[in-house]
mmCIF file of N, CA and C in Angstrom:
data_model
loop_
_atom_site.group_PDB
_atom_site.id
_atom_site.type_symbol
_atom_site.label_atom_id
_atom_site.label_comp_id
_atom_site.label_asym_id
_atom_site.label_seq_id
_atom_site.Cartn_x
_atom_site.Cartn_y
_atom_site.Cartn_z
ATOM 1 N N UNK A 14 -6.370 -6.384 3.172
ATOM 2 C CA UNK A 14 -5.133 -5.881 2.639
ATOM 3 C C UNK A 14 -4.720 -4.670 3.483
ATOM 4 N N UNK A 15 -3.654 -4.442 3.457
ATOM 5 C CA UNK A 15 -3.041 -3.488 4.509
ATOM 6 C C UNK A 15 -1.916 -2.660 4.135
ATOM 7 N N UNK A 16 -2.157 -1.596 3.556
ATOM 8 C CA UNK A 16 -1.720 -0.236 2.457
ATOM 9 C C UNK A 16 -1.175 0.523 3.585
ATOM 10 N N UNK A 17 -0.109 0.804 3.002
ATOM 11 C CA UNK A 17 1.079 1.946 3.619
ATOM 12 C C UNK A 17 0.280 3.504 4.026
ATOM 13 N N UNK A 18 0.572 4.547 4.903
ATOM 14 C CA UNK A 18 0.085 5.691 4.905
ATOM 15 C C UNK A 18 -0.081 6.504 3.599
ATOM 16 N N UNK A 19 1.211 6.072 2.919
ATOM 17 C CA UNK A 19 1.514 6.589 1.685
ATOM 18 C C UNK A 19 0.927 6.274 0.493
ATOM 19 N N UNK A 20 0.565 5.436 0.494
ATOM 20 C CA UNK A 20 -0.548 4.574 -0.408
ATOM 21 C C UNK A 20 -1.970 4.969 -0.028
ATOM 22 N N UNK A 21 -2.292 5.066 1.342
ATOM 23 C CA UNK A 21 -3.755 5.417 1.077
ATOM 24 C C UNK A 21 -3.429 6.736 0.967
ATOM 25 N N UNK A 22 -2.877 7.893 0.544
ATOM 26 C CA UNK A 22 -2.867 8.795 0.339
ATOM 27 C C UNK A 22 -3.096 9.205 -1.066
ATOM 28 N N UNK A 23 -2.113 8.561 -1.398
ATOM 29 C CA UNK A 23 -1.755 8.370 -3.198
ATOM 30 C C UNK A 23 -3.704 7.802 -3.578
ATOM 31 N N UNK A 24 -3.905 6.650 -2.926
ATOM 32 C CA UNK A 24 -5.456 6.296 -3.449
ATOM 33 C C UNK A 24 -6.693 7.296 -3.383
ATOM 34 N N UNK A 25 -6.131 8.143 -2.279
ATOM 35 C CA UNK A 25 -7.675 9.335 -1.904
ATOM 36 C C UNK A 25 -6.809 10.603 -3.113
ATOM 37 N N UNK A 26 -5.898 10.375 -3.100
ATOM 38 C CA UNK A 26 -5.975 11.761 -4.194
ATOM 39 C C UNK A 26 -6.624 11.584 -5.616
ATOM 40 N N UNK A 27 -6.083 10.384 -6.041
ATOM 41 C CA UNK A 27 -6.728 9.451 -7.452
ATOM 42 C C UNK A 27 -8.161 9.524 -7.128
ATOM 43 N N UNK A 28 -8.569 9.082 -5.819
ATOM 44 C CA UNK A 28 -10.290 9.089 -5.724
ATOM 45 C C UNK A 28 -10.601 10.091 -5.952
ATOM 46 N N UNK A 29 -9.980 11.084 -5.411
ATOM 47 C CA UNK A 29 -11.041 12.863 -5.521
ATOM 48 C C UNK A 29 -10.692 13.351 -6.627
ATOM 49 N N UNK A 30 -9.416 13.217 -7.534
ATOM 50 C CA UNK A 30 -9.857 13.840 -8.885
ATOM 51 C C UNK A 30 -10.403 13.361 -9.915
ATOM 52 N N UNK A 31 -10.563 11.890 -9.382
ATOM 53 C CA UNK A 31 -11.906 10.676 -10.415
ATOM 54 C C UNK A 31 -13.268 10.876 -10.425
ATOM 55 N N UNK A 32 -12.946 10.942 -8.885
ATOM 56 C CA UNK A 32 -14.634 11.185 -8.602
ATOM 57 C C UNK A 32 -14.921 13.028 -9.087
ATOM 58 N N UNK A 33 -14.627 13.588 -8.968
ATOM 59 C CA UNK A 33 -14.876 15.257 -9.153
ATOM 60 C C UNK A 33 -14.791 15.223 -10.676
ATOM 61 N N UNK A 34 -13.810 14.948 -11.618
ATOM 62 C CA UNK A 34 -14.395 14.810 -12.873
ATOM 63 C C UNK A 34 -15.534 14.288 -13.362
ATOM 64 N N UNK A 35 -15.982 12.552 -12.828
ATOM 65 C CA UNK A 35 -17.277 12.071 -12.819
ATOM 66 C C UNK A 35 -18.405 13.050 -12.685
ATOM 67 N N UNK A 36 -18.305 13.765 -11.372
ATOM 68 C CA UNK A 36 -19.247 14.324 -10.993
ATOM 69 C C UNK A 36 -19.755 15.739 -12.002
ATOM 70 N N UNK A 37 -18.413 16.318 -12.568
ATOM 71 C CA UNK A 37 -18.341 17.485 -13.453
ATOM 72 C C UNK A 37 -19.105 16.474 -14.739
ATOM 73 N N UNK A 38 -19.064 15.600 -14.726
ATOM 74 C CA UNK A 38 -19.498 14.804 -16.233
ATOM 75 C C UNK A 38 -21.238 13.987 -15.800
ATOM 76 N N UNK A 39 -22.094 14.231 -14.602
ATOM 77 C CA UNK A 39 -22.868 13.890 -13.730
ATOM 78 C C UNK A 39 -22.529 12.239 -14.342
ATOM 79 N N UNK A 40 -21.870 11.362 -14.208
ATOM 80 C CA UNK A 40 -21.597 9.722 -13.369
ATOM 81 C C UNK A 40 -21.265 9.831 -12.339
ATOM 82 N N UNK A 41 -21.753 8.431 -11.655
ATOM 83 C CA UNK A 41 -21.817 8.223 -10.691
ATOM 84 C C UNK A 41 -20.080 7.578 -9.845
ATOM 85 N N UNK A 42 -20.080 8.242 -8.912
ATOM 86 C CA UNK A 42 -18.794 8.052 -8.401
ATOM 87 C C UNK A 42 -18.232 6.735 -7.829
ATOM 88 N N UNK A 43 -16.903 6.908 -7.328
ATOM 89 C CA UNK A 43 -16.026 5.648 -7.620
ATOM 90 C C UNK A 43 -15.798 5.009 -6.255
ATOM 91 N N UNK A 44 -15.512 4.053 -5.693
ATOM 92 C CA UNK A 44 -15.182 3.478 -4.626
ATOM 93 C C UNK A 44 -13.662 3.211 -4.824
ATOM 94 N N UNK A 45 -12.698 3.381 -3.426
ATOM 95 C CA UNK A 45 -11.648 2.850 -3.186
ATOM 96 C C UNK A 45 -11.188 1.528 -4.413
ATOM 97 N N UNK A 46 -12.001 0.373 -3.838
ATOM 98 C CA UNK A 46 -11.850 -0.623 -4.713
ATOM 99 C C UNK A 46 -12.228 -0.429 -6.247
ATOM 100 N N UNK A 47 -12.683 0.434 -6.561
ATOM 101 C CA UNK A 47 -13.323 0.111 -8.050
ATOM 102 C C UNK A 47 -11.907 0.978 -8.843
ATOM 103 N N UNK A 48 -11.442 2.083 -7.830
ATOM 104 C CA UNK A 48 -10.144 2.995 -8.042
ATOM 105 C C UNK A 48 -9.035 1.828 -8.583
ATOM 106 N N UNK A 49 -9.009 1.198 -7.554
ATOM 107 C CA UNK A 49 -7.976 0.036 -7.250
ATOM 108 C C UNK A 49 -8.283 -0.740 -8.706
ATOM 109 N N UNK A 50 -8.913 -1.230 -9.131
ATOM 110 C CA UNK A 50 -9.330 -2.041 -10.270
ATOM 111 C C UNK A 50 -9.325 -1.751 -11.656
ATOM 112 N N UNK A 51 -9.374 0.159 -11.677
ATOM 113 C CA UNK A 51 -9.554 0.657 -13.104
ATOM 114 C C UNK A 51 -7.443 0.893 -12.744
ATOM 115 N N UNK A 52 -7.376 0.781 -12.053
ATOM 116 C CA UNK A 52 -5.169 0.619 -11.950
ATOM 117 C C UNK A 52 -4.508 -0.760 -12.344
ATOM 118 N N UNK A 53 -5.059 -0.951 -11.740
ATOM 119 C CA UNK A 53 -5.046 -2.587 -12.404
ATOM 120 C C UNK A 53 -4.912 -2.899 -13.769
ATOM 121 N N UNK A 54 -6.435 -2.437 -14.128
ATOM 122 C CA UNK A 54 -6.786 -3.115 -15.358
ATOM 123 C C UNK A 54 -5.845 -2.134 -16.447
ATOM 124 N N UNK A 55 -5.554 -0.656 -15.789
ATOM 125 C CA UNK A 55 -4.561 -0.472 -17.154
ATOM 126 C C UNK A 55 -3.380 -0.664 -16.880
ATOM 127 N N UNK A 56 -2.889 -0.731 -16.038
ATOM 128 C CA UNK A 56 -1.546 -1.813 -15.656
ATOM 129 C C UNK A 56 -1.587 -2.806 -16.657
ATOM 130 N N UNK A 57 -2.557 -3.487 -16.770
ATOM 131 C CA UNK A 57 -2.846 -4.938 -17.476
ATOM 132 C C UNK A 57 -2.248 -4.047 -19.273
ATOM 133 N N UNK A 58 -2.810 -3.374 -19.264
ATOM 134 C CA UNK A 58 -3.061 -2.874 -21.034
ATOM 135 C C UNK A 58 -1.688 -2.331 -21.194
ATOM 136 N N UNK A 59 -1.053 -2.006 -20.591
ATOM 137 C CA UNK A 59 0.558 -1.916 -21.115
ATOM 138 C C UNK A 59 1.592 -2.785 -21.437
ATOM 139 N N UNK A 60 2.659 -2.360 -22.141
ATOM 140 C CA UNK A 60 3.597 -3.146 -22.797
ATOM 141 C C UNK A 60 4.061 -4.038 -21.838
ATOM 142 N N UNK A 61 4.493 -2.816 -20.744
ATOM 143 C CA UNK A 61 5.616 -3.239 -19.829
ATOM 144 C C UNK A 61 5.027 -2.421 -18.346
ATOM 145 N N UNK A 62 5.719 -3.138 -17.780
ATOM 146 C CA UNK A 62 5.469 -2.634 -15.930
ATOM 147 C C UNK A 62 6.530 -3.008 -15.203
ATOM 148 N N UNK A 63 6.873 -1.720 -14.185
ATOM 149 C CA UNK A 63 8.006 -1.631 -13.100
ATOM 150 C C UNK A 63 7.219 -2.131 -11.988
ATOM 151 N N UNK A 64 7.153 -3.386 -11.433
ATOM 152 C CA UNK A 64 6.883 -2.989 -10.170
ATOM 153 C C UNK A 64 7.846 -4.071 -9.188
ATOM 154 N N UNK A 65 8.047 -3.309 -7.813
ATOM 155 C CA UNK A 65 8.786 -3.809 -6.867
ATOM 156 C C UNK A 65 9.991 -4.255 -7.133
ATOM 157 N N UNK A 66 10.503 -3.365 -8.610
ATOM 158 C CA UNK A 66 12.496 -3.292 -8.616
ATOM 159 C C UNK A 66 12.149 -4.719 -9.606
ATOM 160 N N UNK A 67 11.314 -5.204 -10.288
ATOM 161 C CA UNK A 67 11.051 -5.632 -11.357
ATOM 162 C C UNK A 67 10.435 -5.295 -12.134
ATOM 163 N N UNK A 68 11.109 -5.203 -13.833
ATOM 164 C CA UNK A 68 10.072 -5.130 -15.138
ATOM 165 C C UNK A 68 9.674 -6.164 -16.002
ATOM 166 N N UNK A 69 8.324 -6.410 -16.048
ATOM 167 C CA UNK A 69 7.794 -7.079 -15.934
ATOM 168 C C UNK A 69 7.249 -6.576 -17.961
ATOM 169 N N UNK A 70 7.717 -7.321 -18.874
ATOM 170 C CA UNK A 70 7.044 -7.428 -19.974
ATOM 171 C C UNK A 70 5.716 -8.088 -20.151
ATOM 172 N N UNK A 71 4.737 -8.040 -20.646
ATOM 173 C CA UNK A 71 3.207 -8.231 -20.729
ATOM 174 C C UNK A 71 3.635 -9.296 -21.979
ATOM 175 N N UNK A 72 3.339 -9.913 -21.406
ATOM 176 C CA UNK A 72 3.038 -10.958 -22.691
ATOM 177 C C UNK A 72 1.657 -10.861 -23.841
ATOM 178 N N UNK A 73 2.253 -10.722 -24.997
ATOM 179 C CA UNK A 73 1.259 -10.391 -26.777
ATOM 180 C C UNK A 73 1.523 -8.875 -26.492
ATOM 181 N N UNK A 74 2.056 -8.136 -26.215
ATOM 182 C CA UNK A 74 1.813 -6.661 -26.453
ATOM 183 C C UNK A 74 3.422 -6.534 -26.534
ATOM 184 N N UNK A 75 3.736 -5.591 -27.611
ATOM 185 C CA UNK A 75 4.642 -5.270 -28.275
ATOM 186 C C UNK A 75 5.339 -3.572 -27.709
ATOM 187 N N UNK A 76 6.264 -3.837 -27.555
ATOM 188 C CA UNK A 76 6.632 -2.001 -27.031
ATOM 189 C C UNK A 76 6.696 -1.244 -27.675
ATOM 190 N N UNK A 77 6.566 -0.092 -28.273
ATOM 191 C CA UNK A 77 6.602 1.410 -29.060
ATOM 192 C C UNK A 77 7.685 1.290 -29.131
ATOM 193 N N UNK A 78 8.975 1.143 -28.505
ATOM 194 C CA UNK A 78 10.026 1.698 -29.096
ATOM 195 C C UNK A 78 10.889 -0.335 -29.750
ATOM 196 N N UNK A 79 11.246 -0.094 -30.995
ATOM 197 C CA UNK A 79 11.662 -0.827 -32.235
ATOM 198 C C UNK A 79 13.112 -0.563 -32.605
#
């Protein structure tokens, strides 16, 4: 896969304040990919998602606002 400058930037900042909390909490720290995966997976757990100039409703999950 082949990530923008701007993107691996955005990913090492997420890494170092993941990993430095971990470490303040002694767990064991995070890899690029595992970063990539805990984004994902709460991507997954929301109502709704913007991505690429589409919103994208989650199907079975209901939105907060009624």
């Amino acid at each position: 896969m082949k990530l923008t400058s701007d993107t691996q930037e955005i990913l090492r900042h997420y890494k170092a304040v993941v990993n430095a909390s971990r470490r303040e909490s002694e767990l064991p720290t995070r890899n690029t990919t595992q970063i990539l995966d805990e984004i994902c997976s709460y991507m997954k757990c929301q109502s709704a998602v913007f991505i690429c100039g589409v919103f994208i409703q989650q199907p079975g999950r209901k939105s907060d606002d009624k």
